[in-house]
């Protein structure tokens, strides 16, 4: 595997892990806030955006892995 590609994949995997952890933390926070009766519309919207970004990063990772196999 090309060193540039390997470096890009490693950086992307690190970012994906960070985003996944952030999403998990935010989902937990939202559930606590909802249980306590708070309005979580803004947090839900931000979480939706984070999940969308994660999907894009995962797609990028898949594309890089496919490129590495060729």
mmCIF file of C-alpha atoms in Angstrom:
data_model
loop_
_atom_site.group_PDB
_atom_site.id
_atom_site.type_symbol
_atom_site.label_atom_id
_atom_site.label_comp_id
_atom_site.label_asym_id
_atom_site.label_seq_id
_atom_site.Cartn_x
_atom_site.Cartn_y
_atom_site.Cartn_z
ATOM 1 C CA UNK A 1 0.000 0.000 0.000
ATOM 2 C CA UNK A 2 1.229 3.458 -0.895
ATOM 3 C CA UNK A 3 2.620 5.389 2.100
ATOM 4 C CA UNK A 4 0.514 8.469 1.315
ATOM 5 C CA UNK A 5 -2.589 6.325 1.116
ATOM 6 C CA UNK A 6 -1.701 4.552 4.349
ATOM 7 C CA UNK A 7 -1.198 7.874 6.115
ATOM 8 C CA UNK A 8 -4.476 9.227 4.823
ATOM 9 C CA UNK A 9 -6.296 6.074 5.921
ATOM 10 C CA UNK A 10 -4.766 6.207 9.399
ATOM 11 C CA UNK A 11 -5.694 9.869 9.820
ATOM 12 C CA UNK A 12 -9.201 9.195 8.580
ATOM 13 C CA UNK A 13 -9.618 6.227 10.933
ATOM 14 C CA UNK A 14 -8.546 8.414 13.865
ATOM 15 C CA UNK A 15 -11.081 11.071 12.891
ATOM 16 C CA UNK A 16 -13.809 8.462 12.472
ATOM 17 C CA UNK A 17 -13.128 7.071 15.942
ATOM 18 C CA UNK A 18 -13.264 10.573 17.455
ATOM 19 C CA UNK A 19 -16.518 11.381 15.673
ATOM 20 C CA UNK A 20 -18.067 8.050 16.698
ATOM 21 C CA UNK A 21 -17.209 8.731 20.338
ATOM 22 C CA UNK A 22 -18.593 12.263 20.094
ATOM 23 C CA UNK A 23 -21.832 10.950 18.577
ATOM 24 C CA UNK A 24 -22.199 8.364 21.340
ATOM 25 C CA UNK A 25 -21.600 11.025 23.991
ATOM 26 C CA UNK A 26 -24.096 13.420 22.425
ATOM 27 C CA UNK A 27 -26.745 10.722 22.048
ATOM 28 C CA UNK A 28 -26.375 9.883 25.717
ATOM 29 C CA UNK A 29 -26.567 13.556 26.702
ATOM 30 C CA UNK A 30 -29.706 14.035 24.610
ATOM 31 C CA UNK A 31 -31.368 11.036 26.226
ATOM 32 C CA UNK A 32 -30.625 12.446 29.685
ATOM 33 C CA UNK A 33 -31.889 15.893 28.717
ATOM 34 C CA UNK A 34 -35.073 14.433 27.226
ATOM 35 C CA UNK A 35 -35.673 12.337 30.326
ATOM 36 C CA UNK A 36 -35.394 15.517 32.390
ATOM 37 C CA UNK A 37 -37.928 17.255 30.142
ATOM 38 C CA UNK A 38 -35.603 19.581 28.223
ATOM 39 C CA UNK A 39 -36.118 20.632 24.628
ATOM 40 C CA UNK A 40 -33.415 18.919 22.564
ATOM 41 C CA UNK A 41 -34.284 20.107 19.064
ATOM 42 C CA UNK A 42 -30.972 21.916 18.572
ATOM 43 C CA UNK A 43 -28.935 19.028 19.960
ATOM 44 C CA UNK A 44 -30.845 16.575 17.760
ATOM 45 C CA UNK A 45 -30.102 18.680 14.669
ATOM 46 C CA UNK A 46 -26.404 18.871 15.558
ATOM 47 C CA UNK A 47 -26.316 15.118 16.134
ATOM 48 C CA UNK A 48 -27.952 14.503 12.767
ATOM 49 C CA UNK A 49 -25.249 16.608 11.107
ATOM 50 C CA UNK A 50 -22.507 14.706 12.957
ATOM 51 C CA UNK A 51 -23.968 11.389 11.801
ATOM 52 C CA UNK A 52 -24.075 12.666 8.236
ATOM 53 C CA UNK A 53 -20.420 13.694 8.469
ATOM 54 C CA UNK A 54 -19.550 10.264 9.876
ATOM 55 C CA UNK A 55 -21.277 8.602 6.934
ATOM 56 C CA UNK A 56 -19.257 10.747 4.521
ATOM 57 C CA UNK A 57 -16.023 9.878 6.313
ATOM 58 C CA UNK A 58 -16.896 6.189 6.257
ATOM 59 C CA UNK A 59 -17.638 6.409 2.546
ATOM 60 C CA UNK A 60 -14.274 8.108 2.010
ATOM 61 C CA UNK A 61 -12.585 5.339 4.000
ATOM 62 C CA UNK A 62 -14.286 2.683 1.866
ATOM 63 C CA UNK A 63 -13.155 4.423 -1.309
ATOM 64 C CA UNK A 64 -9.571 4.622 -0.054
ATOM 65 C CA UNK A 65 -9.585 0.953 0.907
ATOM 66 C CA UNK A 66 -10.898 0.004 -2.516
ATOM 67 C CA UNK A 67 -8.200 2.141 -4.099
ATOM 68 C CA UNK A 68 -5.575 0.369 -1.994
ATOM 69 C CA UNK A 69 -6.735 -3.008 -3.248
ATOM 70 C CA UNK A 70 -6.358 -2.064 -6.905
#
